Amino acid sequence: MEYCAELSEHAEEPLAGTAAHARTWLLVEENGPWAPDPIDSPGLVELLPFLRGWLDEGTEDDVRRIQLIRRPKTQQDSAPSERLFYEADVLRQTLVAWRGDLNATRVPLEDSVVLVCTHGKRDRCCALRGQPVFDALRMTEGDAQIWQTSHLGGHRFAATLLRLPDGYCLGRVNADRAEDIARAVDQGVLADRSLIRGQVAYPGPVQAADLFARGIWNEDRVSAVVVRSSEPDGDGWQVALERGDDQLTIRVGTRPLEAFGKSCGADPKPVSAFTCEQVS
């Protein structure tokens, strides 16, 4: 059986614009087994009313997503025994945490959280490629808190990871890049634009335009580029961005790639990639 990550690489599928789209992320510590659909995991039964209610509060402007997180027993905190929660708003760049009771006081955090997908029950590439990256990141001395997470979307881009609260998702990460990535998170910059899938607060076309504009400006500071507007334009999108006094308008379209299985063992399906051009 061919691995989906290898098929994606062989097809030279670009990463830009492939990150899952959600503005608000809820991270739920769950040290028991994870189901292929994380919310179906047996350890979450008592939490289901809260979790479904939290999802139902989402809107078109506040797309929501739940991730399970954990660390191996040898890497868990020795004192706390209560379940840990994080909530991140990637548009406002805020991150809060609390333990135990769902009504507990939320504590704002200054540090970042980095999630590495190791969800082998969803796709084998996530475990095979994600676990070494998680282990390598845990060995760094960065300020970010490192967690394993459930499926981040796009297992064919494994190893995938997500930075919160800045919301940048990376793909095809190797363990030997761990130190560079940890340093970049601490400094609020993008370690390598070629590894970036997109900023998850925005849909795919806007993610692609953001990365294209950053290439033109050679800009890796997370907070330096602002998306001012995005709207459909025929069979594509038109996205306006700015960096200080500089402004760009990018038209985003699509192009077909060769068909392949998007998951390990899946039948081939049509795949497309975003194209970008500067219009002003």
mmCIF file of C-alpha atoms in Angstrom:
data_model
loop_
_atom_site.group_PDB
_atom_site.id
_atom_site.type_symbol
_atom_site.label_atom_id
_atom_site.label_comp_id
_atom_site.label_asym_id
_atom_site.label_seq_id
_atom_site.Cartn_x
_atom_site.Cartn_y
_atom_site.Cartn_z
ATOM 1 C CA MET A 1 0.000 0.000 0.000
ATOM 2 C CA GLU A 2 1.267 3.440 -0.905
ATOM 3 C CA TYR A 3 1.175 6.118 1.753
ATOM 4 C CA CYS A 4 -0.960 9.167 0.983
ATOM 5 C CA ALA A 5 1.841 11.523 2.060
ATOM 6 C CA GLU A 6 4.127 9.967 -0.552
ATOM 7 C CA LEU A 7 1.423 10.233 -3.239
ATOM 8 C CA SER A 8 0.899 13.930 -2.455
ATOM 9 C CA GLU A 9 4.619 14.593 -2.640
ATOM 10 C CA HIS A 10 4.893 12.680 -5.927
ATOM 11 C CA ALA A 11 2.062 14.799 -7.377
ATOM 12 C CA GLU A 12 3.933 17.926 -6.197
ATOM 13 C CA GLU A 13 0.768 19.122 -4.454
ATOM 14 C CA PRO A 14 1.382 22.638 -3.067
ATOM 15 C CA LEU A 15 0.772 23.253 0.632
ATOM 16 C CA ALA A 16 -0.542 26.812 0.310
ATOM 17 C CA GLY A 17 -4.235 27.113 1.155
ATOM 18 C CA THR A 18 -4.709 23.570 2.524
ATOM 19 C CA ALA A 19 -5.096 24.283 6.264
ATOM 20 C CA ALA A 20 -8.375 23.506 8.034
ATOM 21 C CA HIS A 21 -10.522 26.628 8.365
ATOM 22 C CA ALA A 22 -11.689 27.555 11.879
ATOM 23 C CA ARG A 23 -11.469 30.754 13.886
ATOM 24 C CA THR A 24 -11.991 29.349 17.397
ATOM 25 C CA TRP A 25 -10.258 26.182 18.553
ATOM 26 C CA LEU A 26 -11.065 24.205 21.698
ATOM 27 C CA LEU A 27 -8.322 21.854 22.873
ATOM 28 C CA VAL A 28 -9.467 19.091 25.218
ATOM 29 C CA GLU A 29 -6.964 16.920 27.075
ATOM 30 C CA GLU A 30 -7.907 13.266 26.614
ATOM 31 C CA ASN A 31 -5.429 10.591 27.622
ATOM 32 C CA GLY A 32 -7.707 7.689 26.718
ATOM 33 C CA PRO A 33 -8.113 6.224 23.213
ATOM 34 C CA TRP A 34 -9.079 8.568 20.380
ATOM 35 C CA ALA A 35 -11.798 7.531 17.944
ATOM 36 C CA PRO A 36 -11.360 8.268 14.211
ATOM 37 C CA ASP A 37 -13.868 11.087 14.795
ATOM 38 C CA PRO A 38 -12.398 12.646 17.967
ATOM 39 C CA ILE A 39 -15.719 13.687 19.494
ATOM 40 C CA ASP A 40 -16.784 10.006 19.521
ATOM 41 C CA SER A 41 -13.898 9.038 21.833
ATOM 42 C CA PRO A 42 -15.180 7.034 24.842
ATOM 43 C CA GLY A 43 -13.566 9.301 27.433
ATOM 44 C CA LEU A 44 -15.649 12.286 26.307
ATOM 45 C CA VAL A 45 -19.120 10.893 27.052
ATOM 46 C CA GLU A 46 -19.761 13.155 30.051
ATOM 47 C CA LEU A 47 -18.438 16.174 28.139
ATOM 48 C CA LEU A 48 -20.564 15.682 25.025
ATOM 49 C CA PRO A 49 -23.380 18.123 25.967
ATOM 50 C CA PHE A 50 -20.821 20.858 26.610
ATOM 51 C CA LEU A 51 -18.788 20.085 23.484
ATOM 52 C CA ARG A 52 -21.790 19.953 21.162
ATOM 53 C CA GLY A 53 -23.166 23.138 22.722
ATOM 54 C CA TRP A 54 -19.838 24.867 22.200
ATOM 55 C CA LEU A 55 -19.815 23.843 18.550
ATOM 56 C CA ASP A 56 -23.414 24.980 18.101
ATOM 57 C CA GLU A 57 -22.448 28.473 19.249
ATOM 58 C CA GLY A 58 -20.315 28.853 16.154
ATOM 59 C CA THR A 59 -21.387 31.102 13.298
ATOM 60 C CA GLU A 60 -20.381 31.749 9.704
ATOM 61 C CA ASP A 61 -17.891 34.308 11.037
ATOM 62 C CA ASP A 62 -16.807 32.094 13.939
ATOM 63 C CA VAL A 63 -16.188 28.614 12.566
ATOM 64 C CA ARG A 64 -15.296 26.317 15.463
ATOM 65 C CA ARG A 65 -13.229 23.153 15.797
ATOM 66 C CA ILE A 66 -12.403 20.746 18.632
ATOM 67 C CA GLN A 67 -9.018 19.040 18.972
ATOM 68 C CA LEU A 68 -8.050 16.343 21.454
ATOM 69 C CA ILE A 69 -4.594 16.728 22.973
ATOM 70 C CA ARG A 70 -2.326 14.572 25.125
ATOM 71 C CA ARG A 71 1.228 13.818 26.129
ATOM 72 C CA PRO A 72 2.801 10.422 26.873
ATOM 73 C CA LYS A 73 2.571 9.504 30.557
ATOM 74 C CA THR A 74 6.287 10.099 30.999
ATOM 75 C CA GLN A 75 5.835 13.688 29.795
ATOM 76 C CA GLN A 76 2.664 14.592 31.679
ATOM 77 C CA ASP A 77 2.681 17.113 34.508
ATOM 78 C CA SER A 78 3.375 15.291 37.774
ATOM 79 C CA ALA A 79 0.977 17.253 39.999
ATOM 80 C CA PRO A 80 -2.286 18.163 38.156
ATOM 81 C CA SER A 81 -4.803 15.329 37.726
ATOM 82 C CA GLU A 82 -7.650 17.400 36.275
ATOM 83 C CA ARG A 83 -8.359 17.609 32.572
ATOM 84 C CA LEU A 84 -6.787 20.619 30.848
ATOM 85 C CA PHE A 85 -8.604 22.821 28.310
ATOM 86 C CA TYR A 86 -7.375 25.547 25.988
ATOM 87 C CA GLU A 87 -9.443 27.913 23.856
ATOM 88 C CA ALA A 88 -7.808 29.958 21.094
ATOM 89 C CA ASP A 89 -9.291 32.736 18.970
ATOM 90 C CA VAL A 90 -6.845 32.982 16.078
ATOM 91 C CA LEU A 91 -8.401 36.147 14.658
ATOM 92 C CA ARG A 92 -8.004 38.020 17.944
ATOM 93 C CA GLN A 93 -4.760 36.153 18.725
ATOM 94 C CA THR A 94 -5.912 35.144 22.222
ATOM 95 C CA LEU A 95 -5.313 31.932 24.163
ATOM 96 C CA VAL A 96 -6.846 30.946 27.507
ATOM 97 C CA ALA A 97 -6.561 27.795 29.630
ATOM 98 C CA TRP A 98 -8.394 26.166 32.519
ATOM 99 C CA ARG A 99 -8.479 22.845 34.370
ATOM 100 C CA GLY A 100 -11.117 20.463 35.627
ATOM 101 C CA ASP A 101 -14.524 22.098 35.931
ATOM 102 C CA LEU A 102 -15.972 23.421 32.678
ATOM 103 C CA ASN A 103 -17.035 26.550 34.560
ATOM 104 C CA ALA A 104 -13.550 27.199 35.939
ATOM 105 C CA THR A 105 -11.950 30.583 35.470
ATOM 106 C CA ARG A 106 -10.138 30.980 32.165
ATOM 107 C CA VAL A 107 -6.533 32.134 32.511
ATOM 108 C CA PRO A 108 -5.035 34.181 29.632
ATOM 109 C CA LEU A 109 -1.708 32.805 28.388
ATOM 110 C CA GLU A 110 1.221 34.634 26.835
ATOM 111 C CA ASP A 111 3.017 31.520 25.571
ATOM 112 C CA SER A 112 2.065 29.619 22.436
ATOM 113 C CA VAL A 113 0.806 26.072 22.052
ATOM 114 C CA VAL A 114 2.077 23.826 19.255
ATOM 115 C CA LEU A 115 -0.023 20.832 18.222
ATOM 116 C CA VAL A 116 1.469 17.929 16.273
ATOM 117 C CA CYS A 117 -0.975 15.502 14.667
ATOM 118 C CA THR A 118 -0.226 11.903 15.706
ATOM 119 C CA HIS A 119 -3.735 10.545 15.100
ATOM 120 C CA GLY A 120 -2.896 7.119 13.707
ATOM 121 C CA LYS A 121 -6.491 5.846 13.896
ATOM 122 C CA ARG A 122 -7.431 8.517 11.346
ATOM 123 C CA ASP A 123 -4.505 7.861 9.004
ATOM 124 C CA ARG A 124 -1.236 5.977 9.407
ATOM 125 C CA CYS A 125 0.851 8.839 7.942
ATOM 126 C CA CYS A 126 -0.096 11.029 10.913
ATOM 127 C CA ALA A 127 1.413 8.583 13.392
ATOM 128 C CA LEU A 128 4.425 7.506 11.336
ATOM 129 C CA ARG A 129 5.498 11.043 10.480
ATOM 130 C CA GLY A 130 3.974 12.982 13.362
ATOM 131 C CA GLN A 131 5.412 11.106 16.333
ATOM 132 C CA PRO A 132 9.081 11.796 15.485
ATOM 133 C CA VAL A 133 8.294 15.505 15.043
ATOM 134 C CA PHE A 134 6.491 15.635 18.390
ATOM 135 C CA ASP A 135 9.408 13.896 20.131
ATOM 136 C CA ALA A 136 11.920 16.267 18.544
ATOM 137 C CA LEU A 137 9.919 19.373 19.479
ATOM 138 C CA ARG A 138 9.631 18.192 23.070
ATOM 139 C CA MET A 139 13.433 18.094 23.206
ATOM 140 C CA THR A 140 13.772 21.759 22.276
ATOM 141 C CA GLU A 141 14.042 24.488 24.876
ATOM 142 C CA GLY A 142 11.436 26.802 23.348
ATOM 143 C CA ASP A 143 8.732 28.545 25.353
ATOM 144 C CA ALA A 144 5.819 26.933 23.519
ATOM 145 C CA GLN A 145 3.839 24.083 25.059
ATOM 146 C CA ILE A 146 4.017 21.006 22.807
ATOM 147 C CA TRP A 147 1.113 18.539 22.530
ATOM 148 C CA GLN A 148 0.064 15.600 20.417
ATOM 149 C CA THR A 149 -3.283 16.271 18.768
ATOM 150 C CA SER A 150 -6.065 14.558 16.876
ATOM 151 C CA HIS A 151 -6.544 14.977 13.128
ATOM 152 C CA LEU A 152 -5.697 18.481 11.854
ATOM 153 C CA GLY A 153 -6.988 17.831 8.348
ATOM 154 C CA GLY A 154 -4.872 16.831 5.359
ATOM 155 C CA HIS A 155 -3.020 13.770 6.647
ATOM 156 C CA ARG A 156 -1.397 13.564 3.203
ATOM 157 C CA PHE A 157 0.664 16.566 4.324
ATOM 158 C CA ALA A 158 2.055 14.756 7.388
ATOM 159 C CA ALA A 159 3.724 15.632 9.560
ATOM 160 C CA THR A 160 1.301 18.486 10.191
ATOM 161 C CA LEU A 161 1.339 20.906 13.094
ATOM 162 C CA LEU A 162 -0.593 23.955 14.227
ATOM 163 C CA ARG A 163 0.666 27.027 16.099
ATOM 164 C CA LEU A 164 -1.792 28.722 18.445
ATOM 165 C CA PRO A 165 -2.891 31.404 18.902
ATOM 166 C CA ASP A 166 -1.312 32.766 15.680
ATOM 167 C CA GLY A 167 -3.093 30.035 13.714
ATOM 168 C CA TYR A 168 -0.433 29.048 11.186
ATOM 169 C CA CYS A 169 -0.578 25.408 10.114
ATOM 170 C CA LEU A 170 2.514 23.641 8.743
ATOM 171 C CA GLY A 171 2.902 20.499 6.673
ATOM 172 C CA ARG A 172 5.595 18.048 5.565
ATOM 173 C CA VAL A 173 7.581 18.878 8.672
ATOM 174 C CA ASN A 174 10.610 16.731 9.448
ATOM 175 C CA ALA A 175 12.032 16.124 12.898
ATOM 176 C CA ASP A 176 15.295 17.829 11.948
ATOM 177 C CA ARG A 177 13.411 21.140 11.606
ATOM 178 C CA ALA A 178 12.132 21.051 15.198
ATOM 179 C CA GLU A 179 14.665 23.497 16.633
ATOM 180 C CA ASP A 180 14.066 26.031 13.834
ATOM 181 C CA ILE A 181 10.302 25.766 14.275
ATOM 182 C CA ALA A 182 10.457 26.175 18.047
ATOM 183 C CA ARG A 183 12.677 29.241 17.698
ATOM 184 C CA ALA A 184 10.344 30.774 15.108
ATOM 185 C CA VAL A 185 7.290 30.279 17.345
ATOM 186 C CA ASP A 186 9.067 32.034 20.227
ATOM 187 C CA GLN A 187 9.998 34.941 17.933
ATOM 188 C CA GLY A 188 6.570 35.294 16.282
ATOM 189 C CA VAL A 189 7.861 34.555 12.780
ATOM 190 C CA LEU A 190 7.347 31.842 10.177
ATOM 191 C CA ALA A 191 10.271 29.439 10.126
ATOM 192 C CA ASP A 192 9.986 28.500 6.445
ATOM 193 C CA ARG A 193 7.171 29.652 4.142
ATOM 194 C CA SER A 194 7.597 26.496 2.050
ATOM 195 C CA LEU A 195 6.219 24.502 5.014
ATOM 196 C CA ILE A 196 3.187 26.724 5.663
ATOM 197 C CA ARG A 197 -0.264 25.422 4.726
ATOM 198 C CA GLY A 198 -2.085 28.576 5.778
ATOM 199 C CA GLN A 199 -3.558 30.732 8.538
ATOM 200 C CA VAL A 200 -6.588 28.823 9.804
ATOM 201 C CA ALA A 201 -8.769 31.892 10.525
ATOM 202 C CA TYR A 202 -9.320 32.191 6.765
ATOM 203 C CA PRO A 203 -10.630 29.870 4.026
ATOM 204 C CA GLY A 204 -8.192 28.257 1.609
ATOM 205 C CA PRO A 205 -8.084 30.974 -1.100
ATOM 206 C CA VAL A 206 -7.282 33.657 1.479
ATOM 207 C CA GLN A 207 -4.622 31.438 3.051
ATOM 208 C CA ALA A 208 -2.994 31.064 -0.366
ATOM 209 C CA ALA A 209 -3.139 34.827 -1.034
ATOM 210 C CA ASP A 210 -1.560 35.576 2.354
ATOM 211 C CA LEU A 211 1.384 33.306 1.614
ATOM 212 C CA PHE A 212 1.755 34.655 -1.932
ATOM 213 C CA ALA A 213 1.851 38.240 -0.643
ATOM 214 C CA ARG A 214 4.392 37.280 2.004
ATOM 215 C CA GLY A 215 6.591 35.908 -0.765
ATOM 216 C CA ILE A 216 6.407 39.202 -2.673
ATOM 217 C CA TRP A 217 7.194 41.202 0.454
ATOM 218 C CA ASN A 218 9.643 38.607 1.825
ATOM 219 C CA GLU A 219 7.749 38.972 5.089
ATOM 220 C CA ASP A 220 7.873 36.296 7.799
ATOM 221 C CA ARG A 221 6.635 38.280 10.807
ATOM 222 C CA VAL A 222 3.298 36.767 11.784
ATOM 223 C CA SER A 223 1.600 40.046 12.708
ATOM 224 C CA ALA A 224 2.953 42.127 9.815
ATOM 225 C CA VAL A 225 0.423 41.139 7.122
ATOM 226 C CA VAL A 226 -3.274 42.022 7.441
ATOM 227 C CA VAL A 227 -6.115 40.665 5.287
ATOM 228 C CA ARG A 228 -8.360 43.640 4.503
ATOM 229 C CA SER A 229 -10.996 42.002 2.314
ATOM 230 C CA SER A 230 -11.803 38.879 0.326
ATOM 231 C CA GLU A 231 -14.622 38.263 -2.128
ATOM 232 C CA PRO A 232 -15.558 35.861 -4.929
ATOM 233 C CA ASP A 233 -14.344 36.921 -8.380
ATOM 234 C CA GLY A 234 -15.848 34.848 -11.175
ATOM 235 C CA ASP A 235 -14.464 31.348 -10.722
ATOM 236 C CA GLY A 236 -11.903 32.555 -8.187
ATOM 237 C CA TRP A 237 -11.331 35.008 -5.354
ATOM 238 C CA GLN A 238 -9.900 38.500 -5.013
ATOM 239 C CA VAL A 239 -8.036 39.187 -1.779
ATOM 240 C CA ALA A 240 -6.706 42.553 -0.558
ATOM 241 C CA LEU A 241 -3.817 42.575 1.915
ATOM 242 C CA GLU A 242 -1.588 45.186 3.461
ATOM 243 C CA ARG A 243 1.732 45.429 5.256
ATOM 244 C CA GLY A 244 2.135 48.846 6.812
ATOM 245 C CA ASP A 245 1.719 51.329 3.936
ATOM 246 C CA ASP A 246 2.110 48.600 1.294
ATOM 247 C CA GLN A 247 -1.002 47.096 -0.285
ATOM 248 C CA LEU A 248 -1.544 44.183 -2.641
ATOM 249 C CA THR A 249 -4.565 42.703 -4.373
ATOM 250 C CA ILE A 250 -4.221 39.029 -5.263
ATOM 251 C CA ARG A 251 -6.472 37.003 -7.548
ATOM 252 C CA VAL A 252 -6.720 33.364 -6.535
ATOM 253 C CA GLY A 253 -7.790 30.604 -8.909
ATOM 254 C CA THR A 254 -7.291 26.834 -9.104
ATOM 255 C CA ARG A 255 -5.539 24.320 -11.334
ATOM 256 C CA PRO A 256 -6.023 20.540 -11.498
ATOM 257 C CA LEU A 257 -3.426 18.035 -10.364
ATOM 258 C CA GLU A 258 -3.200 14.337 -11.073
ATOM 259 C CA ALA A 259 -5.729 12.233 -9.159
ATOM 260 C CA PHE A 260 -4.531 10.248 -6.157
ATOM 261 C CA GLY A 261 -5.794 8.832 -2.862
ATOM 262 C CA LYS A 262 -6.069 11.566 -0.245
ATOM 263 C CA SER A 263 -5.899 8.975 2.556
ATOM 264 C CA CYS A 264 -3.842 5.814 2.826
ATOM 265 C CA GLY A 265 -5.595 3.083 0.848
ATOM 266 C CA ALA A 266 -8.278 5.427 -0.545
ATOM 267 C CA ASP A 267 -9.314 5.429 -4.209
ATOM 268 C CA PRO A 268 -7.831 8.182 -6.403
ATOM 269 C CA LYS A 269 -9.840 11.415 -6.487
ATOM 270 C CA PRO A 270 -9.388 14.678 -8.401
ATOM 271 C CA VAL A 271 -7.115 17.147 -6.620
ATOM 272 C CA SER A 272 -6.650 20.846 -7.303
ATOM 273 C CA ALA A 273 -4.213 23.503 -6.136
ATOM 274 C CA PHE A 274 -4.546 27.267 -5.746
ATOM 275 C CA THR A 275 -2.935 29.685 -8.179
ATOM 276 C CA CYS A 276 -2.196 33.317 -7.323
ATOM 277 C CA GLU A 277 -1.417 36.408 -9.354
ATOM 278 C CA GLN A 278 -0.920 40.032 -8.355
ATOM 279 C CA VAL A 279 -3.532 42.340 -9.901
ATOM 280 C CA SER A 280 -2.613 45.583 -8.120
#
